CSV table of C-alpha atoms in Angstrom, one decimal:
chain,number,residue,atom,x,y,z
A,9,UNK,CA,6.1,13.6,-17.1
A,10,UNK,CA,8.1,11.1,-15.7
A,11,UNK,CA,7.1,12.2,-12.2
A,12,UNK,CA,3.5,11.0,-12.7
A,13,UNK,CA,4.6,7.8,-14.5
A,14,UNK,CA,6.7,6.6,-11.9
A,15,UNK,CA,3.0,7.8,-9.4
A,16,UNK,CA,0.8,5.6,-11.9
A,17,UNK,CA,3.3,2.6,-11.9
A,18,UNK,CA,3.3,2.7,-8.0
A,19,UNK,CA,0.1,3.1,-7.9
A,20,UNK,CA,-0.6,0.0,-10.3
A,21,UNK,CA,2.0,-2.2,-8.4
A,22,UNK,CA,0.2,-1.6,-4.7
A,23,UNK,CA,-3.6,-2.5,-6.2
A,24,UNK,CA,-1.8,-5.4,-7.5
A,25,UNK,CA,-0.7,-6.2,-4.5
A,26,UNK,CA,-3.4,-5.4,-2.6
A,27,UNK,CA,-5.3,-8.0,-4.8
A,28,UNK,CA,-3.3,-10.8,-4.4
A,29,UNK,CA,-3.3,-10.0,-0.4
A,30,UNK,CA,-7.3,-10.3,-1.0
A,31,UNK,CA,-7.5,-13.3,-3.2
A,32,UNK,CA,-5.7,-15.4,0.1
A,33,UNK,CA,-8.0,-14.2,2.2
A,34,UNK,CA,-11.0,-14.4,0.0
A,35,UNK,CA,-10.1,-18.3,-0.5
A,36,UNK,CA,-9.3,-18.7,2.8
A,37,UNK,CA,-12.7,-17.3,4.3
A,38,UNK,CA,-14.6,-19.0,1.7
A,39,UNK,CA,-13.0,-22.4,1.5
A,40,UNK,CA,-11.6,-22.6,5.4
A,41,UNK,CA,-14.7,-21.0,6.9
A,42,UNK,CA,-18.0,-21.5,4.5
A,43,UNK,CA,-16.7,-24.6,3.0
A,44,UNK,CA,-17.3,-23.7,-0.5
A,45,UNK,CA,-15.6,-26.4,-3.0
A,46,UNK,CA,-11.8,-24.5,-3.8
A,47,UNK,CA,-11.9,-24.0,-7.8
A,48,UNK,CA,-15.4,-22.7,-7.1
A,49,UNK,CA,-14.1,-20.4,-4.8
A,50,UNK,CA,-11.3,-19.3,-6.7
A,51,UNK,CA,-13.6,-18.5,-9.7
A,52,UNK,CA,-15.9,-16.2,-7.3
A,53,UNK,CA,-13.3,-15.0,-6.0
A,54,UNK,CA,-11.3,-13.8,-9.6
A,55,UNK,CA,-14.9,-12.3,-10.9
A,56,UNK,CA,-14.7,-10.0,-7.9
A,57,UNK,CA,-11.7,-9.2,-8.0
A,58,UNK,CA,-12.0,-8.7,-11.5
A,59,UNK,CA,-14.9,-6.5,-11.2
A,60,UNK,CA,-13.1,-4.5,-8.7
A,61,UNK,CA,-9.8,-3.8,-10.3
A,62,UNK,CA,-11.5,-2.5,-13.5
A,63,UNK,CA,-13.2,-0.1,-11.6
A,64,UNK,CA,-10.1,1.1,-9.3
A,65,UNK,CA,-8.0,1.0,-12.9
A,66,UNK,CA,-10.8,3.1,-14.2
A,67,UNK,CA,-11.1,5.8,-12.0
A,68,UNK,CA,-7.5,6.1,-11.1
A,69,UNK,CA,-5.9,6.2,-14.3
A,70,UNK,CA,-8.7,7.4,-16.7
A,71,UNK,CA,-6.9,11.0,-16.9
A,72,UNK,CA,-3.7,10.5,-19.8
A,73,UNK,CA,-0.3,11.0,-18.3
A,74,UNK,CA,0.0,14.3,-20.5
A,75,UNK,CA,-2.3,16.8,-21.6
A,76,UNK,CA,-1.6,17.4,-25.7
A,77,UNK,CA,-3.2,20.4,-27.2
């Protein structure tokens, strides 16, 4: 239903958000306070990121928006 799309797009939109929130403040604890090289600390910082938005996509939105049978 519609209903549930416009959930699952909201949804999507505040971990996205939420990500970019922690990707500035992942760089800037790691670069500002650890003094870890910037690109290096952008690449740790995507691959957790990364790890942690497939597993929020995946348990959020494994279900399909309608149940066919």
């Amino acid at each position: 239903s519609r209903d549930k799309m416009y959930t699952q797009m909201s949804l999507y939109l505040g971990i996205n958000l939420m990500n970019l929130v922690l990707n500035l403040a992942m760089l800037y604890v790691l670069v500002d306070i650890f003094d870890v090289w910037y690109i290096l600390a952008q690449v740790i910082t995507s691959v957790i990121l990364a790890f942690e938005s497939f597993f929020l996509y995946g348990w959020l939105f494994d279900k399909p928006l309608t149940q066919s049978q």
